Tab-separated table of C-alpha atoms and ligand atoms in Angstrom:
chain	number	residue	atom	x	y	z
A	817	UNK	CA	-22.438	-0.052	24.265
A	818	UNK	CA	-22.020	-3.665	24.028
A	819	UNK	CA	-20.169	-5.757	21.581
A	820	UNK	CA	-22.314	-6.148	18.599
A	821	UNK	CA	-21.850	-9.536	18.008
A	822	UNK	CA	-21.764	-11.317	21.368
A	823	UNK	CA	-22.919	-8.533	23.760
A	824	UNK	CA	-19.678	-8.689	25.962
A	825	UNK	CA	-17.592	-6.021	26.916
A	826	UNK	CA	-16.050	-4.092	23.863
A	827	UNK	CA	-12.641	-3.329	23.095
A	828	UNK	CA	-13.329	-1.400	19.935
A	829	UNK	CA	-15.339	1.470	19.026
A	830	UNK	CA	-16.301	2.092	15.612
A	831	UNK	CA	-17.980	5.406	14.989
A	832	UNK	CA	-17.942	5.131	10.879
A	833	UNK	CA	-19.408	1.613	11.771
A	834	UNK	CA	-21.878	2.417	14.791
A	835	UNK	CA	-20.529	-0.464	16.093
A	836	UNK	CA	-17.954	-1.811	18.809
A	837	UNK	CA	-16.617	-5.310	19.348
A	838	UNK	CA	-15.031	-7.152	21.792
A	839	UNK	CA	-11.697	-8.419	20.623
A	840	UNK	CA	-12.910	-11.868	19.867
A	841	UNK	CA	-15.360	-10.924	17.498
A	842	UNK	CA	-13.101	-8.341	16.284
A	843	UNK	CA	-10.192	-10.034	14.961
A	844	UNK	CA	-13.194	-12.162	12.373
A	845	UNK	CA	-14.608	-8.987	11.197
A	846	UNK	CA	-11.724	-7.344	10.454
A	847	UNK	CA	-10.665	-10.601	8.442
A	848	UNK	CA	-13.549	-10.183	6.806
A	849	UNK	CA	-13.828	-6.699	5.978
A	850	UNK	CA	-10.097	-7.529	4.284
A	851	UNK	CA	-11.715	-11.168	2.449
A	852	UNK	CA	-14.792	-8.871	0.804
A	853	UNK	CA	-12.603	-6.489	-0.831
A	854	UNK	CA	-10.540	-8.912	-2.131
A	855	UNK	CA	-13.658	-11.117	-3.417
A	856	UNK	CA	-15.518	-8.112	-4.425
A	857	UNK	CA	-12.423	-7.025	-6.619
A	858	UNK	CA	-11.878	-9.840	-7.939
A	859	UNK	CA	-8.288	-9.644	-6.861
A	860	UNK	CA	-6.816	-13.003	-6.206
A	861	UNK	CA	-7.579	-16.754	-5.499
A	862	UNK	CA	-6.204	-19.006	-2.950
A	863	UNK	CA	-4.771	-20.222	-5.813
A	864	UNK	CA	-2.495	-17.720	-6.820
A	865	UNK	CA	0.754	-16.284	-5.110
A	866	UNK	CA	0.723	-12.973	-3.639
A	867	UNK	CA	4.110	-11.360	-2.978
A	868	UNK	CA	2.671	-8.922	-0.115
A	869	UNK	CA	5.237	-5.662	0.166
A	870	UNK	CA	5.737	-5.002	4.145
A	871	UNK	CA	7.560	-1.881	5.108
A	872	UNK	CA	7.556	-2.968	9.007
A	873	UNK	CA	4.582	-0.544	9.353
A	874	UNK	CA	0.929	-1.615	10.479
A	875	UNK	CA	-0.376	-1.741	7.622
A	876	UNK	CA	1.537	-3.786	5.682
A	877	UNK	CA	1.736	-6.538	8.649
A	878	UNK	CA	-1.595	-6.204	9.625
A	879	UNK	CA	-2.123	-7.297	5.850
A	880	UNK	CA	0.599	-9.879	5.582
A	881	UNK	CA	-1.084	-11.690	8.490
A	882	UNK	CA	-4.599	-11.463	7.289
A	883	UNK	CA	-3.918	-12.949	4.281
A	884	UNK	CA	-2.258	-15.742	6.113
A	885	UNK	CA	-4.929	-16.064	8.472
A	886	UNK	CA	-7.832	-16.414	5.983
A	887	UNK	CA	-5.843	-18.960	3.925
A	888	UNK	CA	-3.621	-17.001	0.924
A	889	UNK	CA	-0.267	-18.051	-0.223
A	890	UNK	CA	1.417	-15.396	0.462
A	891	UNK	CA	5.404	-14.328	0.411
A	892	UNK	CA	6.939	-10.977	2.085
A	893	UNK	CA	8.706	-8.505	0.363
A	894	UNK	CA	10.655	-5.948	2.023
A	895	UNK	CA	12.649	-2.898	0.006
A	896	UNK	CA	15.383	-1.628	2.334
A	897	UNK	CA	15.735	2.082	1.595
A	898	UNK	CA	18.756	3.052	4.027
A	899	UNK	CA	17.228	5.658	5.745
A	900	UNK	CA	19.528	5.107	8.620
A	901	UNK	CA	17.835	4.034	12.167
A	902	UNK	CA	14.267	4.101	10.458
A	903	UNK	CA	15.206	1.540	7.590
A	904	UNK	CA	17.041	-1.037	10.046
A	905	UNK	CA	13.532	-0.914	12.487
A	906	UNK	CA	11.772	-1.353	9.776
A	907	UNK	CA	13.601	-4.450	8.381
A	908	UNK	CA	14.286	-5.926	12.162
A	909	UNK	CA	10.786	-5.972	12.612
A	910	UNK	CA	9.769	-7.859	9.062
A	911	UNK	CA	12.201	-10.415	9.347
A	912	UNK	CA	11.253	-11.217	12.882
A	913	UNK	CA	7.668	-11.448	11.757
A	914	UNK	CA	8.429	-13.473	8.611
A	915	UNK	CA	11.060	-16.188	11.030
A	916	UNK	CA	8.062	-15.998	13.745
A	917	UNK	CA	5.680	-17.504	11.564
A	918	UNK	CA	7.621	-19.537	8.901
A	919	UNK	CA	6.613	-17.090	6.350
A	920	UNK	CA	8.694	-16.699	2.847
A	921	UNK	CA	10.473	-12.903	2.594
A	922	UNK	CA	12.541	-11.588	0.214
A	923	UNK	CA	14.383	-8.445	1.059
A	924	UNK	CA	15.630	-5.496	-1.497
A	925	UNK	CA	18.680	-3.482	-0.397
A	926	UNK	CA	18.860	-0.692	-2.171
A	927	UNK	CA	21.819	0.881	-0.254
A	928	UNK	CA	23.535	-2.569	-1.539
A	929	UNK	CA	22.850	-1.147	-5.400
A	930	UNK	CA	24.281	1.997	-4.449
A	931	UNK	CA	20.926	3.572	-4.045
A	932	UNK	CA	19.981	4.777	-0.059
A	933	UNK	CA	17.299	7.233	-0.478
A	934	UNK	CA	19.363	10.166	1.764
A	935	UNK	CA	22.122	9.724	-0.958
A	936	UNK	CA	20.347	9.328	-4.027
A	937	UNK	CA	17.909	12.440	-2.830
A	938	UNK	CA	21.050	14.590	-2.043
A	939	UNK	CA	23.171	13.498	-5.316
A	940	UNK	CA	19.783	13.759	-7.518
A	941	UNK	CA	18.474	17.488	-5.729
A	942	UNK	CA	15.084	15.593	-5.295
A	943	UNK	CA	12.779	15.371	-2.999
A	944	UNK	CA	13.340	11.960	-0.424
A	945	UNK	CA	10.012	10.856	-1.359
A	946	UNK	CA	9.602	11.317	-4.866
A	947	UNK	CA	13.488	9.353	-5.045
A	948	UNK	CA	12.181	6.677	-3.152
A	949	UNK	CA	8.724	6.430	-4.670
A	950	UNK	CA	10.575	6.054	-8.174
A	951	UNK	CA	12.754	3.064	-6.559
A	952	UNK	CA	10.174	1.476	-4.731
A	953	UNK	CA	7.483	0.990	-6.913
A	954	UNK	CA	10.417	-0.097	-9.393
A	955	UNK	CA	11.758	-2.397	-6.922
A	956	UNK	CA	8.535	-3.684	-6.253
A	957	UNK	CA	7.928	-4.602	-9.718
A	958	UNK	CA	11.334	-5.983	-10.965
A	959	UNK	CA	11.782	-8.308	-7.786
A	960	UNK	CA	7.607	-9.678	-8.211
A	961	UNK	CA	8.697	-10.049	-12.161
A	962	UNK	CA	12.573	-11.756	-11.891
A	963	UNK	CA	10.769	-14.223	-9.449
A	964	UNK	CA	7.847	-15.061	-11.009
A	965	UNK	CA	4.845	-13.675	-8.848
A	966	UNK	CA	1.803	-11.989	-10.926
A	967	UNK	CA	0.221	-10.408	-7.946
A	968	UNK	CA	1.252	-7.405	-5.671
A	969	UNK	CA	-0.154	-6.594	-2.095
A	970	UNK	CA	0.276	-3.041	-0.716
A	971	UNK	CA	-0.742	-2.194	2.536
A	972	UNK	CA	-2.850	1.390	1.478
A	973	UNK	CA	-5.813	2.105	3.562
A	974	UNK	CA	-8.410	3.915	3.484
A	975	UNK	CA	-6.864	7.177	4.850
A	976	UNK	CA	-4.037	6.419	2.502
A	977	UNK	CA	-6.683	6.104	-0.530
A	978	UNK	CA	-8.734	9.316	0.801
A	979	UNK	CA	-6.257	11.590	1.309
A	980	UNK	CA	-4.734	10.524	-2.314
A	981	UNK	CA	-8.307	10.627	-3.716
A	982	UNK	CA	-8.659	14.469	-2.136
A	983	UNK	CA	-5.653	15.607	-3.477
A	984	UNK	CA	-6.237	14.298	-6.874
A	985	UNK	CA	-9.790	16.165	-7.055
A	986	UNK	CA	-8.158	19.168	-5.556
A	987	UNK	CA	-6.448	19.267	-8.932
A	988	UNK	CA	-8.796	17.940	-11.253
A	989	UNK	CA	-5.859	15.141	-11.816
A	990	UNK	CA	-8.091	13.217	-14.715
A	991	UNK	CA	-5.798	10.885	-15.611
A	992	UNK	CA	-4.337	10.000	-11.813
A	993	UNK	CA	-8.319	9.679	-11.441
A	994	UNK	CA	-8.674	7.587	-14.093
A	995	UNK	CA	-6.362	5.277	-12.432
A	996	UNK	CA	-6.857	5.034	-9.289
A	997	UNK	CA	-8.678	2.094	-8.366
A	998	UNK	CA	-7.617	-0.924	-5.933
A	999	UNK	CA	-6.655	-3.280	-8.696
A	1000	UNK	CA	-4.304	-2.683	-11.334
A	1001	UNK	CA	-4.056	-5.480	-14.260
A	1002	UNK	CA	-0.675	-5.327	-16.046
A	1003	UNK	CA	0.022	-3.093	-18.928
A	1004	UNK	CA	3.448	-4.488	-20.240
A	1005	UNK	CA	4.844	-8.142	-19.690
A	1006	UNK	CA	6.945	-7.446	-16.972
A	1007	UNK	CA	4.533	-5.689	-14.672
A	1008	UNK	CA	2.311	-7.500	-11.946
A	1009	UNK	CA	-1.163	-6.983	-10.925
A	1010	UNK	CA	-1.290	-4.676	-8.331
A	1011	UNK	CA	-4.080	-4.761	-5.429
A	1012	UNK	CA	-4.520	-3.088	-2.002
A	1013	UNK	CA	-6.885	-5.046	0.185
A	1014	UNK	CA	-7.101	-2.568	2.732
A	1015	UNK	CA	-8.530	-0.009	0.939
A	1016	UNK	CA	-11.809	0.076	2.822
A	1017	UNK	CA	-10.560	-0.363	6.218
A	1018	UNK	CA	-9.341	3.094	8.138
A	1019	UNK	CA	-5.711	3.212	9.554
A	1020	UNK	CA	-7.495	3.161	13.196
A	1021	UNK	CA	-9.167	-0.113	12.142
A	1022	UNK	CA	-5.873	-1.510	10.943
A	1023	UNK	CA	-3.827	-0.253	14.143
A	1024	UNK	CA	-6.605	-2.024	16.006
A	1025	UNK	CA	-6.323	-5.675	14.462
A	1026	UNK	CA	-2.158	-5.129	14.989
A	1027	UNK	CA	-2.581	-4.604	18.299
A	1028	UNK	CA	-5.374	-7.216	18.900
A	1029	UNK	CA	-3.152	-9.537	17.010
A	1030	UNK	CA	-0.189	-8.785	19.082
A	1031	UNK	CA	2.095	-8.058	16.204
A	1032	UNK	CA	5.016	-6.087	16.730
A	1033	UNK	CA	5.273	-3.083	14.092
A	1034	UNK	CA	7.439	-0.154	13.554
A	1035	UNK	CA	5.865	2.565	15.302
A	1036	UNK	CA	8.483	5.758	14.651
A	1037	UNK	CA	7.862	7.292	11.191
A	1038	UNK	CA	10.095	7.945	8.401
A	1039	UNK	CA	11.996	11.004	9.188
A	1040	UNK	CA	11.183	12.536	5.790
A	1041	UNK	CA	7.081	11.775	6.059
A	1042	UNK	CA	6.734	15.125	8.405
A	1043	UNK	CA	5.499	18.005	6.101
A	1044	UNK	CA	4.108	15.779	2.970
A	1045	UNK	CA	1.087	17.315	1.082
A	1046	UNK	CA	-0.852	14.208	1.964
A	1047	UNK	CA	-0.459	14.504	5.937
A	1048	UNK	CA	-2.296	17.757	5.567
A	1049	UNK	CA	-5.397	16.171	3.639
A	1050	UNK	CA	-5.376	13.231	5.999
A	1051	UNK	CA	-5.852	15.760	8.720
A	1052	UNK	CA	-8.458	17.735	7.071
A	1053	UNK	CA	-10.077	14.428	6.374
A	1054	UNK	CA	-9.820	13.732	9.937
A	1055	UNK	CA	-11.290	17.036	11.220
A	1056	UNK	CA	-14.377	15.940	8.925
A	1057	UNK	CA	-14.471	12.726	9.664
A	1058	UNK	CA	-15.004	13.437	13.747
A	1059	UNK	CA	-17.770	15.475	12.693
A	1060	UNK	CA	-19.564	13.538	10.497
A	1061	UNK	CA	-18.468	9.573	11.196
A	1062	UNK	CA	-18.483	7.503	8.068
A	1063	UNK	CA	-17.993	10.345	5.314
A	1064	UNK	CA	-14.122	8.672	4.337
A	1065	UNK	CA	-15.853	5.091	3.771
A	1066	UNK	CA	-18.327	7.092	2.015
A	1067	UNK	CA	-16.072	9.475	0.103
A	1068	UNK	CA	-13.583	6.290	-1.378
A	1069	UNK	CA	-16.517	3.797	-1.970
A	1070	UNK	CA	-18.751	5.926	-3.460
A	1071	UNK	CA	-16.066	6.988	-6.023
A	1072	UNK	CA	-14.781	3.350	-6.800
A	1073	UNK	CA	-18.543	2.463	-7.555
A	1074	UNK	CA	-20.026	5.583	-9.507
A	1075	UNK	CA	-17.198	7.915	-10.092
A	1076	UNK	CA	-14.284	5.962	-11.328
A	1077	UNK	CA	-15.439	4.258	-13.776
A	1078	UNK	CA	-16.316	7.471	-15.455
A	1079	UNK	CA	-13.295	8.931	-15.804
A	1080	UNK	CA	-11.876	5.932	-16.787
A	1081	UNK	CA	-14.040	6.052	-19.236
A	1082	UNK	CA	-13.097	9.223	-20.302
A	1083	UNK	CA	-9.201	8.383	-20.476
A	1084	UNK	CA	-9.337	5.471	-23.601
A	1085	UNK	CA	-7.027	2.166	-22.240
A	1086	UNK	CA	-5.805	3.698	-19.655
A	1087	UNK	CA	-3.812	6.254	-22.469
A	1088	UNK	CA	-1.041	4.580	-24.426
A	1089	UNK	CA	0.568	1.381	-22.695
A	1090	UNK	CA	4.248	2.251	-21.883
A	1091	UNK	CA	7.144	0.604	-23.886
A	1092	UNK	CA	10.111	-1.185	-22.934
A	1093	UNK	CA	13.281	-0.044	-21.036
A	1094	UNK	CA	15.976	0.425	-23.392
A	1095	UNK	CA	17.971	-0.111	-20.807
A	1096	UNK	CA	16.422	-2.299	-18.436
A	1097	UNK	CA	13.233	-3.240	-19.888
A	1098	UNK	CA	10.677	-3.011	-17.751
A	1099	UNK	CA	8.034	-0.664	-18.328
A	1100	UNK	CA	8.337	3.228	-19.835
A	1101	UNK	CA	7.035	5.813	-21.147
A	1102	UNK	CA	10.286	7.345	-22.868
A	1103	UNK	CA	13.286	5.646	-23.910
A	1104	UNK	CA	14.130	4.832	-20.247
A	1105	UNK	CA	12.322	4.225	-17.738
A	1106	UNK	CA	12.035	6.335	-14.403
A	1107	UNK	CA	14.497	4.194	-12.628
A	1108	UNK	CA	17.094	4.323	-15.288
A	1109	UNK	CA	16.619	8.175	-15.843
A	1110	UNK	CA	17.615	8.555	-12.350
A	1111	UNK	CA	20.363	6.379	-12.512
A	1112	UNK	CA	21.865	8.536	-15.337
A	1113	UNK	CA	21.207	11.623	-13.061
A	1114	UNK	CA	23.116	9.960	-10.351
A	1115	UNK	CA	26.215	8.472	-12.658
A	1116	UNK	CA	26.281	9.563	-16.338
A	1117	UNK	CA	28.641	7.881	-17.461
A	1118	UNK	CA	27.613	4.310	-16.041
A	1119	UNK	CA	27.522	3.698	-12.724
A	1120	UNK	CA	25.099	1.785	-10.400
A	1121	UNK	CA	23.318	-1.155	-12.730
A	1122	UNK	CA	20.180	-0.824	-13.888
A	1123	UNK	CA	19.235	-4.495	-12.228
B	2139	LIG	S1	9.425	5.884	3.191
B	2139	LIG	FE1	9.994	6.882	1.326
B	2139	LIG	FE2	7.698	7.193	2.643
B	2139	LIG	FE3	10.021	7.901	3.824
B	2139	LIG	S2	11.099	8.669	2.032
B	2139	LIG	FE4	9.012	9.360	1.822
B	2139	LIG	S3	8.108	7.799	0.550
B	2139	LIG	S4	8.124	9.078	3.833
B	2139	LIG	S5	5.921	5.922	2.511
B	2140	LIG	ZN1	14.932	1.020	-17.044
């Protein structure tokens, strides 16, 4: 097989694709992949400002760059979760990416509030993940709100979006159906739009335009990702995905462009839009929000700050 585009010697194989490309012709379509989701989505101009959250991980850099590359104004944001080793990689290798390139980055600390996940998920009796989803995706929106950004860039691909997608018809989850789609628009004035370019581009794709690209990532994984539910749908995704090449592109697009909309359709605005914070106010669906209900768990009586 040849490359596709120039007919020299190929560096990547594509099976979902039928395709392979040599790394000059590569690095473009991969670029590209990235600018038609974003165009088809309608989820940003070169005119706004995207605040792009990088964990240190390929994905997330691998979309940081891209959206340099092809001409985005773009700032870094990194959450720090203090998940010892892991979390200073991970924040070693953003900065140096960021100072490489004279990109913008604004780091979150959360062991500076108080908050490392190993403590908080000890202290709280919950699971690592589920404490650190609730802080992250809180993080994410307070730090893209206090400075101003209306746009959000996560790093989810389209193994990320599959596997999620599986488990969510696995359970008949309706209303997690309902809303999951690669843009978000806000529902309450202090939340950002939310988009994840990368939703149609596999996790092989993305490790290959890293790699091509020569950017340095953090390649150990978080010590509490071993044994999540959605490692065992990526792999059963996997299994059927070596059999029959194509069927995850297949499986996510397909449901973005028939089956989506139906059962968003079926869920009226998205359900009620959440309320304020009565403590912090940013977005709820009770009298506190998730971040403040775990801060009571963790000190009662006051403690850590809800900012
Ligand atoms: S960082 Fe956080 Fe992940 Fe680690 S604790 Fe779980 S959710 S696995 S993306
Ligand atoms: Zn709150």
């Amino acid at each position: 097989m040849r490359c596709v585009r120039c007919r020299a010697r190929p560096e990547v194989y594509l099976r979902a694709h039928n395709a392979a490309f040599c790394r000059a012709c590569y690095i473009p379509w991969f670029q590209r992949q990235v600018e038609r989701t974003l165009t088809s989505g309608r989820m940003c101009t070169r005119d706004d400002q995207v605040l792009v959250a990088v964990s240190g991980g390929k994905d997330s850099l691998a979309l940081w760059d891209a959206l340099v590359t092809l001409g985005y104004r773009t700032s870094g944001l990194h959450v720090a979760q203090g998940i010892g080793g892991y979390s200073a990689t991970s924040r070693e290798k953003v900065e140096r990416f960021a100072r490489d390139r004279g990109l913008p980055l604004l780091v979150h600390d959360l062991a500076d509030e108080g908050l490392a996940i190993p403590e908080v998920a000890s202290t709280t009796r919950r699971a690592p993940c589920s404490a650190c989803g609730t802080l992250k995706r809180y993080a994410f929106d307070r730090v893209a709100h206090v400075h101003g950004f209306a746009i959000l860039a996560t790093g989810h691909n389209l193994d990320d979006e599959a596997a999620r997608l599986l488990g969510n018809l696995l359970r008949w989850q309706t209303t997690h159906l309902a809303r999951q789609r690669p843009v978000l628009d806000p529902r309450h004035p202090t939340q950002v739009r939310k988009i994840r370019p990368l939703v149609l581009v596999s996790e092989y794709e993305t490790a290959a335009y890293a790699f091509l690209r020569g950017i340095d990532y953090v390649v150990e994984e978080c010590p509490y990702a071993e044994g999540a539910t959605q490692l065992l749908y990526k792999e059963a995704l996997d299994r059927i995905e070596a059999g029959s090449p194509g069927t995850k592109l297949a499986f996510v697009r397909e449901f973005f462009r028939s089956a989506q909309p139906l059962f968003a359709a079926s869920e009226p605005a998205d359900g009620a839009p959440p309320r304020s914070c009565t403590r912090c106010g940013m977005p709820a669906f009770d009298e506190l929000c998730a971040h403040c209900r775990l801060l009571r768990v963790l000190a009662p009586a006051g403690g850590p700050s809800a900012a």
